[in-house]
mmCIF file of N, CA and C in Angstrom:
data_model
loop_
_atom_site.group_PDB
_atom_site.id
_atom_site.type_symbol
_atom_site.label_atom_id
_atom_site.label_comp_id
_atom_site.label_asym_id
_atom_site.label_seq_id
_atom_site.Cartn_x
_atom_site.Cartn_y
_atom_site.Cartn_z
ATOM 1 N N VAL A 1 0.842 -1.167 0.009
ATOM 2 C CA VAL A 1 0.235 -0.049 -0.048
ATOM 3 C C VAL A 1 0.934 1.205 0.015
ATOM 4 N N HIS A 2 0.467 2.033 -0.788
ATOM 5 C CA HIS A 2 1.583 3.413 -0.696
ATOM 6 C C HIS A 2 1.257 4.151 0.711
ATOM 7 N N PRO A 3 2.523 4.529 1.017
ATOM 8 C CA PRO A 3 2.776 5.122 2.416
ATOM 9 C C PRO A 3 1.971 6.561 2.548
ATOM 10 N N ASP A 4 1.421 6.921 1.596
ATOM 11 C CA ASP A 4 0.658 8.449 1.845
ATOM 12 C C ASP A 4 -0.965 8.111 1.398
ATOM 13 N N TYR A 5 -1.232 6.909 1.326
ATOM 14 C CA TYR A 5 -2.591 6.633 1.327
ATOM 15 C C TYR A 5 -3.253 6.871 2.431
ATOM 16 N N GLY A 6 -4.373 7.745 2.229
ATOM 17 C CA GLY A 6 -5.253 8.017 3.446
ATOM 18 C C GLY A 6 -6.418 7.176 3.994
ATOM 19 N N GLY A 7 -6.655 6.184 3.142
ATOM 20 C CA GLY A 7 -7.853 5.392 3.343
ATOM 21 C C GLY A 7 -9.010 5.754 2.644
ATOM 22 N N ILE A 8 -10.268 5.188 2.952
ATOM 23 C CA ILE A 8 -11.229 5.698 2.440
ATOM 24 C C ILE A 8 -12.057 6.647 2.897
ATOM 25 N N ALA A 9 -11.407 7.122 4.289
ATOM 26 C CA ALA A 9 -11.946 8.330 4.776
ATOM 27 C C ALA A 9 -10.942 9.694 4.310
ATOM 28 N N GLY A 10 -10.114 9.510 3.716
ATOM 29 C CA GLY A 10 -8.924 10.383 3.230
ATOM 30 C C GLY A 10 -9.455 10.800 1.483
ATOM 31 N N ASP A 11 -8.935 11.330 0.816
ATOM 32 C CA ASP A 11 -9.208 11.910 -0.543
ATOM 33 C C ASP A 11 -9.104 10.652 -1.609
ATOM 34 N N LEU A 12 -8.470 9.674 -1.227
ATOM 35 C CA LEU A 12 -8.247 8.607 -1.991
ATOM 36 C C LEU A 12 -6.935 8.986 -2.970
ATOM 37 N N GLU A 13 -6.336 10.205 -2.470
ATOM 38 C CA GLU A 13 -4.980 10.269 -2.971
ATOM 39 C C GLU A 13 -4.180 8.912 -2.801
ATOM 40 N N ASN A 14 -3.232 8.670 -3.794
ATOM 41 C CA ASN A 14 -2.412 7.468 -3.492
ATOM 42 C C ASN A 14 -3.019 6.128 -3.229
ATOM 43 N N ASP A 15 -4.288 5.891 -3.765
ATOM 44 C CA ASP A 15 -4.976 4.673 -3.856
ATOM 45 C C ASP A 15 -4.239 3.667 -4.524
ATOM 46 N N LEU A 16 -3.245 3.185 -4.129
ATOM 47 C CA LEU A 16 -2.286 2.112 -4.966
ATOM 48 C C LEU A 16 -1.571 1.393 -3.990
ATOM 49 N N MET A 17 -1.275 -0.061 -4.952
ATOM 50 C CA MET A 17 -0.977 -1.015 -4.078
ATOM 51 C C MET A 17 0.115 -1.684 -5.122
ATOM 52 N N ILE A 18 1.395 -2.209 -4.946
ATOM 53 C CA ILE A 18 2.224 -3.138 -5.743
ATOM 54 C C ILE A 18 2.119 -4.305 -5.097
ATOM 55 N N LEU A 19 1.838 -5.402 -5.991
ATOM 56 C CA LEU A 19 2.254 -6.778 -5.309
ATOM 57 C C LEU A 19 3.622 -7.355 -6.126
ATOM 58 N N VAL A 20 3.897 -8.100 -5.300
ATOM 59 C CA VAL A 20 5.388 -8.518 -5.273
ATOM 60 C C VAL A 20 5.172 -9.906 -5.469
ATOM 61 N N LEU A 21 5.294 -10.584 -6.730
ATOM 62 C CA LEU A 21 4.998 -12.146 -6.625
ATOM 63 C C LEU A 21 6.092 -13.112 -6.241
ATOM 64 N N SER A 22 5.737 -14.142 -5.475
ATOM 65 C CA SER A 22 6.966 -15.068 -4.884
ATOM 66 C C SER A 22 7.760 -16.039 -5.950
ATOM 67 N N ARG A 23 6.856 -15.876 -7.283
ATOM 68 C CA ARG A 23 7.473 -16.831 -8.343
ATOM 69 C C ARG A 23 7.494 -16.058 -9.522
ATOM 70 N N ASN A 24 7.947 -16.381 -10.845
ATOM 71 C CA ASN A 24 7.390 -15.747 -11.865
ATOM 72 C C ASN A 24 6.227 -16.741 -12.451
ATOM 73 N N ILE A 25 5.728 -15.851 -13.457
ATOM 74 C CA ILE A 25 4.209 -16.310 -14.422
ATOM 75 C C ILE A 25 4.934 -16.142 -15.738
ATOM 76 N N ASP A 26 5.203 -17.531 -16.095
ATOM 77 C CA ASP A 26 5.758 -17.346 -17.604
ATOM 78 C C ASP A 26 4.931 -17.218 -18.763
ATOM 79 N N THR A 27 3.657 -17.472 -18.308
ATOM 80 C CA THR A 27 2.259 -17.432 -19.378
ATOM 81 C C THR A 27 1.949 -16.110 -19.557
ATOM 82 N N ILE A 28 2.446 -14.725 -18.774
ATOM 83 C CA ILE A 28 1.963 -13.600 -19.063
ATOM 84 C C ILE A 28 2.978 -12.745 -19.235
ATOM 85 N N THR A 29 2.955 -11.849 -20.330
ATOM 86 C CA THR A 29 3.746 -10.730 -20.327
ATOM 87 C C THR A 29 3.181 -9.589 -19.821
ATOM 88 N N PRO A 30 4.184 -8.972 -19.059
ATOM 89 C CA PRO A 30 4.064 -7.717 -18.395
ATOM 90 C C PRO A 30 3.717 -6.608 -19.315
ATOM 91 N N VAL A 31 2.905 -5.455 -19.105
ATOM 92 C CA VAL A 31 3.037 -4.150 -19.691
ATOM 93 C C VAL A 31 4.002 -3.567 -19.511
ATOM 94 N N CYS A 32 4.507 -2.520 -20.459
ATOM 95 C CA CYS A 32 5.500 -1.777 -20.451
ATOM 96 C C CYS A 32 5.103 -0.525 -19.749
ATOM 97 N N LEU A 33 5.971 0.070 -18.933
ATOM 98 C CA LEU A 33 5.169 1.595 -18.367
ATOM 99 C C LEU A 33 5.867 2.678 -18.948
ATOM 100 N N ALA A 34 4.988 3.567 -19.030
ATOM 101 C CA ALA A 34 5.599 4.676 -19.684
ATOM 102 C C ALA A 34 6.736 5.420 -18.907
ATOM 103 N N GLU A 35 7.652 5.945 -19.727
ATOM 104 C CA GLU A 35 8.696 6.738 -19.007
ATOM 105 C C GLU A 35 7.906 7.805 -18.110
ATOM 106 N N ALA A 36 8.342 8.270 -16.866
ATOM 107 C CA ALA A 36 8.005 9.581 -16.291
ATOM 108 C C ALA A 36 7.897 10.942 -16.862
ATOM 109 N N ASP A 37 8.813 10.944 -17.954
ATOM 110 C CA ASP A 37 9.239 12.251 -18.711
ATOM 111 C C ASP A 37 8.276 12.134 -20.106
ATOM 112 N N MET A 38 7.466 11.192 -20.366
ATOM 113 C CA MET A 38 6.863 11.024 -21.488
ATOM 114 C C MET A 38 5.934 11.980 -21.847
ATOM 115 N N TYR A 39 5.641 12.655 -22.811
ATOM 116 C CA TYR A 39 4.943 13.574 -23.241
ATOM 117 C C TYR A 39 3.783 12.948 -23.905
ATOM 118 N N LEU A 40 2.449 13.206 -23.180
ATOM 119 C CA LEU A 40 1.291 12.579 -24.045
ATOM 120 C C LEU A 40 0.563 13.935 -24.347
ATOM 121 N N PRO A 41 0.197 13.921 -25.907
ATOM 122 C CA PRO A 41 -0.243 15.077 -26.335
ATOM 123 C C PRO A 41 -1.973 14.837 -26.003
ATOM 124 N N PRO A 42 -2.327 16.162 -26.223
ATOM 125 C CA PRO A 42 -3.913 16.007 -25.953
ATOM 126 C C PRO A 42 -4.871 15.232 -26.816
ATOM 127 N N ARG A 43 -5.889 14.897 -26.647
ATOM 128 C CA ARG A 43 -6.732 14.059 -27.503
ATOM 129 C C ARG A 43 -5.834 12.798 -27.541
ATOM 130 N N ASN A 44 -4.809 12.149 -27.205
ATOM 131 C CA ASN A 44 -4.030 11.198 -27.450
ATOM 132 C C ASN A 44 -5.078 9.731 -27.252
ATOM 133 N N PRO A 45 -5.308 8.726 -28.183
ATOM 134 C CA PRO A 45 -6.318 7.566 -27.872
ATOM 135 C C PRO A 45 -6.004 6.917 -26.685
ATOM 136 N N LEU A 46 -6.392 6.374 -25.665
ATOM 137 C CA LEU A 46 -6.132 5.523 -24.892
ATOM 138 C C LEU A 46 -7.210 4.633 -24.764
ATOM 139 N N ARG A 47 -6.972 3.106 -23.844
ATOM 140 C CA ARG A 47 -8.182 2.335 -23.802
ATOM 141 C C ARG A 47 -7.708 1.912 -22.328
ATOM 142 N N ILE A 48 -9.203 1.503 -21.643
ATOM 143 C CA ILE A 48 -9.162 0.890 -20.202
ATOM 144 C C ILE A 48 -9.590 -0.333 -20.386
ATOM 145 N N THR A 49 -8.863 -1.185 -19.667
ATOM 146 C CA THR A 49 -9.190 -2.533 -19.468
ATOM 147 C C THR A 49 -9.498 -2.989 -18.143
ATOM 148 N N GLY A 50 -10.332 -3.650 -17.836
ATOM 149 C CA GLY A 50 -10.838 -4.418 -16.461
ATOM 150 C C GLY A 50 -11.734 -5.552 -16.341
ATOM 151 N N TRP A 51 -12.089 -5.927 -15.109
ATOM 152 C CA TRP A 51 -12.921 -7.072 -15.284
ATOM 153 C C TRP A 51 -14.261 -6.531 -14.543
ATOM 154 N N GLY A 52 -14.674 -5.252 -14.704
ATOM 155 C CA GLY A 52 -15.637 -4.486 -14.232
ATOM 156 C C GLY A 52 -16.829 -5.018 -14.869
ATOM 157 N N TYR A 53 -18.018 -4.280 -13.958
ATOM 158 C CA TYR A 53 -19.690 -4.592 -14.607
ATOM 159 C C TYR A 53 -19.406 -4.627 -16.132
ATOM 160 N N THR A 54 -20.405 -5.297 -16.817
ATOM 161 C CA THR A 54 -20.645 -4.833 -17.963
ATOM 162 C C THR A 54 -22.114 -4.655 -18.216
ATOM 163 N N GLU A 55 -22.105 -3.778 -19.130
ATOM 164 C CA GLU A 55 -23.752 -3.071 -19.399
ATOM 165 C C GLU A 55 -24.874 -4.161 -19.486
ATOM 166 N N SER A 56 -24.481 -5.397 -19.958
ATOM 167 C CA SER A 56 -25.569 -6.266 -20.258
ATOM 168 C C SER A 56 -26.206 -6.997 -19.145
ATOM 169 N N ASP A 57 -25.490 -7.327 -17.983
ATOM 170 C CA ASP A 57 -25.908 -7.727 -16.876
ATOM 171 C C ASP A 57 -25.300 -7.451 -15.606
ATOM 172 N N ASN A 58 -24.836 -6.293 -15.375
ATOM 173 C CA ASN A 58 -24.550 -5.653 -14.120
ATOM 174 C C ASN A 58 -23.526 -6.791 -13.209
ATOM 175 N N LEU A 59 -22.779 -7.660 -13.986
ATOM 176 C CA LEU A 59 -22.064 -8.631 -13.193
ATOM 177 C C LEU A 59 -20.686 -8.374 -13.396
ATOM 178 N N TYR A 60 -19.730 -8.806 -12.323
ATOM 179 C CA TYR A 60 -18.251 -8.714 -12.981
ATOM 180 C C TYR A 60 -17.943 -9.364 -14.034
ATOM 181 N N SER A 61 -17.025 -9.172 -15.014
ATOM 182 C CA SER A 61 -16.549 -10.060 -16.034
ATOM 183 C C SER A 61 -15.613 -11.083 -15.440
ATOM 184 N N ASP A 62 -15.856 -12.398 -16.063
ATOM 185 C CA ASP A 62 -14.649 -13.154 -15.754
ATOM 186 C C ASP A 62 -13.904 -13.228 -16.985
ATOM 187 N N VAL A 63 -14.037 -12.334 -17.897
ATOM 188 C CA VAL A 63 -13.096 -12.299 -18.963
ATOM 189 C C VAL A 63 -12.429 -10.735 -18.923
ATOM 190 N N LEU A 64 -10.940 -10.840 -19.276
ATOM 191 C CA LEU A 64 -10.816 -9.284 -19.162
ATOM 192 C C LEU A 64 -11.293 -8.517 -20.250
ATOM 193 N N ARG A 65 -11.740 -7.306 -20.142
ATOM 194 C CA ARG A 65 -12.399 -6.680 -21.126
ATOM 195 C C ARG A 65 -11.674 -5.276 -21.451
ATOM 196 N N GLU A 66 -11.994 -4.828 -22.749
ATOM 197 C CA GLU A 66 -11.266 -3.512 -23.183
ATOM 198 C C GLU A 66 -12.435 -2.707 -23.549
ATOM 199 N N SER A 67 -12.184 -1.363 -23.171
ATOM 200 C CA SER A 67 -13.107 -0.300 -23.693
ATOM 201 C C SER A 67 -12.929 -0.001 -25.045
ATOM 202 N N GLY A 68 -13.981 1.029 -25.644
ATOM 203 C CA GLY A 68 -13.379 1.487 -26.807
ATOM 204 C C GLY A 68 -12.468 2.826 -26.372
ATOM 205 N N GLU A 69 -12.201 3.729 -27.291
ATOM 206 C CA GLU A 69 -11.433 4.578 -27.292
ATOM 207 C C GLU A 69 -11.759 5.628 -26.039
ATOM 208 N N VAL A 70 -11.233 6.050 -25.226
ATOM 209 C CA VAL A 70 -11.280 7.426 -24.524
ATOM 210 C C VAL A 70 -9.972 8.345 -24.904
ATOM 211 N N PHE A 71 -9.979 9.438 -24.588
ATOM 212 C CA PHE A 71 -8.869 10.321 -25.208
ATOM 213 C C PHE A 71 -8.359 11.162 -24.186
ATOM 214 N N TYR A 72 -6.981 11.421 -24.013
ATOM 215 C CA TYR A 72 -6.145 12.240 -22.677
ATOM 216 C C TYR A 72 -6.890 13.606 -22.877
ATOM 217 N N ILE A 73 -7.111 14.233 -21.851
ATOM 218 C CA ILE A 73 -7.289 15.377 -21.616
ATOM 219 C C ILE A 73 -6.722 15.919 -20.483
ATOM 220 N N PRO A 74 -5.755 16.986 -21.166
ATOM 221 C CA PRO A 74 -4.757 17.859 -19.926
ATOM 222 C C PRO A 74 -5.533 18.390 -18.576
ATOM 223 N N ASN A 75 -5.070 18.040 -17.681
ATOM 224 C CA ASN A 75 -5.701 18.487 -16.230
ATOM 225 C C ASN A 75 -6.431 20.081 -16.386
ATOM 226 N N ASN A 76 -5.716 20.831 -16.852
ATOM 227 C CA ASN A 76 -6.228 22.261 -16.782
ATOM 228 C C ASN A 76 -7.422 22.253 -17.837
ATOM 229 N N ASP A 77 -7.542 21.549 -18.955
ATOM 230 C CA ASP A 77 -8.828 21.347 -19.755
ATOM 231 C C ASP A 77 -9.749 20.688 -19.064
ATOM 232 N N CYS A 78 -9.578 19.568 -18.161
ATOM 233 C CA CYS A 78 -10.509 18.703 -17.591
ATOM 234 C C CYS A 78 -11.259 19.527 -16.633
ATOM 235 N N ARG A 79 -10.568 20.316 -15.698
ATOM 236 C CA ARG A 79 -10.852 21.055 -14.686
ATOM 237 C C ARG A 79 -12.125 22.001 -14.888
ATOM 238 N N GLU A 80 -12.194 22.220 -16.448
ATOM 239 C CA GLU A 80 -13.058 23.344 -16.788
ATOM 240 C C GLU A 80 -14.302 22.892 -17.296
ATOM 241 N N ILE A 81 -14.528 21.378 -17.559
ATOM 242 C CA ILE A 81 -15.527 20.675 -18.183
ATOM 243 C C ILE A 81 -16.788 20.675 -17.616
ATOM 244 N N LYS A 82 -17.720 21.132 -18.050
ATOM 245 C CA LYS A 82 -18.958 21.633 -17.463
ATOM 246 C C LYS A 82 -19.822 20.130 -17.889
ATOM 247 N N PHE A 83 -20.751 19.808 -16.590
ATOM 248 C CA PHE A 83 -21.477 18.524 -17.208
ATOM 249 C C PHE A 83 -22.762 18.713 -16.968
ATOM 250 N N ASN A 84 -23.854 18.423 -18.371
ATOM 251 C CA ASN A 84 -25.442 18.616 -18.094
ATOM 252 C C ASN A 84 -25.612 19.864 -17.770
ATOM 253 N N ASN A 85 -25.263 21.015 -18.042
ATOM 254 C CA ASN A 85 -25.289 22.490 -17.754
ATOM 255 C C ASN A 85 -25.303 22.570 -16.282
ATOM 256 N N ILE A 86 -24.202 21.721 -15.445
ATOM 257 C CA ILE A 86 -24.130 22.160 -13.859
ATOM 258 C C ILE A 86 -22.986 23.309 -14.236
ATOM 259 N N THR A 87 -23.362 24.507 -13.306
ATOM 260 C CA THR A 87 -22.391 25.504 -13.213
ATOM 261 C C THR A 87 -21.079 25.334 -12.792
ATOM 262 N N ARG A 88 -20.997 24.447 -11.959
ATOM 263 C CA ARG A 88 -19.400 24.180 -11.402
ATOM 264 C C ARG A 88 -18.942 23.161 -11.998
ATOM 265 N N PRO A 89 -17.590 22.785 -12.310
ATOM 266 C CA PRO A 89 -17.011 22.027 -13.154
ATOM 267 C C PRO A 89 -17.061 20.809 -12.389
ATOM 268 N N LEU A 90 -17.322 19.585 -13.287
ATOM 269 C CA LEU A 90 -17.491 18.311 -13.090
ATOM 270 C C LEU A 90 -16.203 18.023 -12.021
ATOM 271 N N PHE A 91 -15.060 18.259 -12.697
ATOM 272 C CA PHE A 91 -13.846 17.713 -12.268
ATOM 273 C C PHE A 91 -13.049 18.535 -11.343
ATOM 274 N N ASP A 92 -13.956 19.320 -10.544
ATOM 275 C CA ASP A 92 -13.158 20.578 -9.738
ATOM 276 C C ASP A 92 -12.510 19.958 -8.580
ATOM 277 N N THR A 93 -12.504 18.504 -8.506
ATOM 278 C CA THR A 93 -11.824 17.911 -7.356
ATOM 279 C C THR A 93 -10.447 17.377 -7.646
ATOM 280 N N ILE A 94 -10.132 17.810 -9.075
ATOM 281 C CA ILE A 94 -8.741 17.335 -9.876
ATOM 282 C C ILE A 94 -7.780 18.362 -9.243
ATOM 283 N N ASP A 95 -7.252 18.292 -7.847
ATOM 284 C CA ASP A 95 -6.429 19.191 -7.630
ATOM 285 C C ASP A 95 -5.067 18.693 -7.456
ATOM 286 N N SER A 96 -4.405 17.691 -8.123
ATOM 287 C CA SER A 96 -3.313 16.928 -8.109
ATOM 288 C C SER A 96 -2.742 16.925 -9.408
ATOM 289 N N GLU A 97 -1.679 16.934 -9.430
ATOM 290 C CA GLU A 97 -0.785 16.692 -10.823
ATOM 291 C C GLU A 97 -0.705 14.909 -10.963
ATOM 292 N N SER A 98 -1.048 14.351 -9.928
ATOM 293 C CA SER A 98 -1.187 12.748 -10.019
ATOM 294 C C SER A 98 -2.183 12.359 -10.487
ATOM 295 N N TYR A 99 -3.309 13.070 -10.850
ATOM 296 C CA TYR A 99 -4.229 12.780 -11.369
ATOM 297 C C TYR A 99 -3.916 12.792 -12.959
ATOM 298 N N MET A 100 -5.082 11.890 -13.825
ATOM 299 C CA MET A 100 -5.164 12.496 -15.295
ATOM 300 C C MET A 100 -6.423 12.198 -15.682
ATOM 301 N N CYS A 101 -7.043 13.051 -16.646
ATOM 302 C CA CYS A 101 -8.107 12.849 -17.407
ATOM 303 C C CYS A 101 -8.298 12.127 -18.620
ATOM 304 N N ALA A 102 -9.178 11.267 -18.761
ATOM 305 C CA ALA A 102 -9.521 10.953 -20.064
ATOM 306 C C ALA A 102 -11.122 10.632 -20.109
ATOM 307 N N ALA A 103 -11.543 10.755 -21.697
ATOM 308 C CA ALA A 103 -13.156 10.835 -21.510
ATOM 309 C C ALA A 103 -13.177 10.856 -22.963
ATOM 310 N N THR A 104 -14.598 10.492 -23.137
ATOM 311 C CA THR A 104 -14.817 10.395 -25.081
ATOM 312 C C THR A 104 -16.550 11.270 -24.916
ATOM 313 N N HIS A 105 -16.485 11.940 -26.266
ATOM 314 C CA HIS A 105 -17.778 12.344 -26.379
ATOM 315 C C HIS A 105 -18.888 11.407 -27.551
ATOM 316 N N ARG A 106 -18.070 10.367 -27.938
ATOM 317 C CA ARG A 106 -18.503 9.433 -28.713
ATOM 318 C C ARG A 106 -20.034 8.913 -28.207
ATOM 319 N N LYS A 107 -20.770 8.425 -28.870
ATOM 320 C CA LYS A 107 -21.996 7.653 -28.303
ATOM 321 C C LYS A 107 -21.710 6.238 -29.128
ATOM 322 N N PRO A 108 -21.924 5.069 -28.314
ATOM 323 C CA PRO A 108 -22.348 4.941 -26.764
ATOM 324 C C PRO A 108 -21.113 5.387 -26.158
ATOM 325 N N ASN A 109 -21.320 6.100 -24.842
ATOM 326 C CA ASN A 109 -20.295 6.363 -24.009
ATOM 327 C C ASN A 109 -19.302 5.163 -23.770
ATOM 328 N N THR A 110 -18.066 5.693 -23.797
ATOM 329 C CA THR A 110 -17.165 4.700 -23.220
ATOM 330 C C THR A 110 -16.431 4.897 -22.047
ATOM 331 N N ASN A 111 -16.548 4.342 -21.061
ATOM 332 C CA ASN A 111 -16.203 4.336 -19.637
ATOM 333 C C ASN A 111 -15.818 3.133 -18.773
ATOM 334 N N SER A 112 -15.081 3.489 -17.536
ATOM 335 C CA SER A 112 -14.650 2.358 -16.909
ATOM 336 C C SER A 112 -16.207 2.010 -16.186
ATOM 337 N N CYS A 113 -16.066 0.998 -15.463
ATOM 338 C CA CYS A 113 -17.485 0.541 -14.573
ATOM 339 C C CYS A 113 -16.771 -0.020 -13.392
ATOM 340 N N LEU A 114 -17.968 -0.086 -12.688
ATOM 341 C CA LEU A 114 -17.500 -0.559 -11.132
ATOM 342 C C LEU A 114 -16.832 -1.895 -11.245
ATOM 343 N N GLY A 115 -15.863 -2.112 -10.633
ATOM 344 C CA GLY A 115 -14.860 -3.068 -10.656
ATOM 345 C C GLY A 115 -13.492 -3.048 -11.670
ATOM 346 N N ASP A 116 -13.535 -1.959 -12.510
ATOM 347 C CA ASP A 116 -12.298 -1.745 -13.228
ATOM 348 C C ASP A 116 -11.447 -0.984 -12.557
ATOM 349 N N GLY A 117 -11.618 -0.406 -11.440
ATOM 350 C CA GLY A 117 -10.909 0.613 -10.919
ATOM 351 C C GLY A 117 -9.373 -0.201 -10.494
ATOM 352 N N GLY A 118 -8.245 0.467 -10.776
ATOM 353 C CA GLY A 118 -7.210 -0.119 -10.332
ATOM 354 C C GLY A 118 -6.417 -0.688 -11.757
ATOM 355 N N GLY A 119 -7.107 -0.715 -12.767
ATOM 356 C CA GLY A 119 -6.666 -1.299 -14.008
ATOM 357 C C GLY A 119 -5.880 -0.301 -14.726
ATOM 358 N N PRO A 120 -5.066 -0.688 -15.851
ATOM 359 C CA PRO A 120 -4.111 -0.026 -16.873
ATOM 360 C C PRO A 120 -5.230 0.947 -17.566
ATOM 361 N N LEU A 121 -4.678 2.090 -18.024
ATOM 362 C CA LEU A 121 -4.880 2.961 -18.839
ATOM 363 C C LEU A 121 -3.590 3.144 -19.836
ATOM 364 N N LEU A 122 -4.337 2.310 -21.097
ATOM 365 C CA LEU A 122 -3.145 2.202 -21.973
ATOM 366 C C LEU A 122 -3.107 2.930 -23.155
ATOM 367 N N ILE A 123 -1.976 3.073 -23.669
ATOM 368 C CA ILE A 123 -1.598 3.418 -25.158
ATOM 369 C C ILE A 123 -1.637 1.902 -25.940
ATOM 370 N N LYS A 124 -2.472 1.619 -26.759
ATOM 371 C CA LYS A 124 -2.496 0.504 -27.595
ATOM 372 C C LYS A 124 -1.237 0.482 -28.599
ATOM 373 N N GLY A 125 -0.434 -0.495 -28.671
ATOM 374 C CA GLY A 125 0.433 -0.578 -29.573
ATOM 375 C C GLY A 125 -0.357 -1.803 -30.695
ATOM 376 N N ASP A 126 0.708 -1.941 -31.749
ATOM 377 C CA ASP A 126 0.093 -2.805 -32.833
ATOM 378 C C ASP A 126 0.029 -4.143 -32.272
ATOM 379 N N ALA A 127 0.634 -4.573 -31.412
ATOM 380 C CA ALA A 127 0.605 -6.009 -30.547
ATOM 381 C C ALA A 127 0.358 -5.744 -29.284
ATOM 382 N N SER A 128 -0.229 -6.767 -28.236
ATOM 383 C CA SER A 128 -0.278 -6.202 -27.055
ATOM 384 C C SER A 128 1.088 -6.279 -26.410
ATOM 385 N N ASP A 129 2.197 -6.591 -26.822
ATOM 386 C CA ASP A 129 3.487 -6.826 -26.403
ATOM 387 C C ASP A 129 3.719 -5.205 -26.260
ATOM 388 N N ASP A 130 3.333 -4.399 -27.409
ATOM 389 C CA ASP A 130 3.539 -3.220 -27.606
ATOM 390 C C ASP A 130 2.804 -1.963 -26.942
ATOM 391 N N ASP A 131 1.772 -2.387 -26.016
ATOM 392 C CA ASP A 131 1.028 -1.407 -25.126
ATOM 393 C C ASP A 131 1.826 -1.077 -24.323
ATOM 394 N N VAL A 132 1.545 0.300 -23.945
ATOM 395 C CA VAL A 132 2.233 1.102 -22.794
ATOM 396 C C VAL A 132 1.089 1.606 -21.783
ATOM 397 N N GLN A 133 1.381 1.534 -20.662
ATOM 398 C CA GLN A 133 0.509 1.990 -19.527
ATOM 399 C C GLN A 133 0.973 3.355 -19.308
ATOM 400 N N VAL A 134 -0.190 4.245 -19.239
ATOM 401 C CA VAL A 134 0.340 5.827 -19.006
ATOM 402 C C VAL A 134 -0.481 5.945 -17.742
ATOM 403 N N GLY A 135 -1.342 5.009 -17.262
ATOM 404 C CA GLY A 135 -2.398 5.517 -15.837
ATOM 405 C C GLY A 135 -3.020 4.401 -15.366
ATOM 406 N N ILE A 136 -3.690 4.494 -14.242
ATOM 407 C CA ILE A 136 -4.580 3.691 -13.565
ATOM 408 C C ILE A 136 -5.780 4.360 -13.529
ATOM 409 N N THR A 137 -6.763 3.244 -13.780
ATOM 410 C CA THR A 137 -8.080 3.850 -13.826
ATOM 411 C C THR A 137 -8.798 3.983 -12.278
#
């Protein structure tokens, strides 16, 4: 658990855990992680993956699912997004540079669902070995 995680009573900042396995798993290729100084241009297409709810039955998936495209939105732009004519910004809680914003305006909407949290936010490569993780849902 991240040493600065404040728990569910906190603001969920640093809600992160790394698991260290006791043995190698040879059948799984780990995802490449983005370099810390990697530039991500606005509207760069991204993918969400996870085992969260599916729209058809509201049950957790037993198969890893991949969303449609979402797009990277710089935090300053994300803070200004208004939702359904609400006067205050939807994302006014984004007060940290450790957060990143991704969204889509396409129909049907693409999003993460309950149970997808903690999964990777990816730049898709030509093959799965070329995927790069740039964030966490």
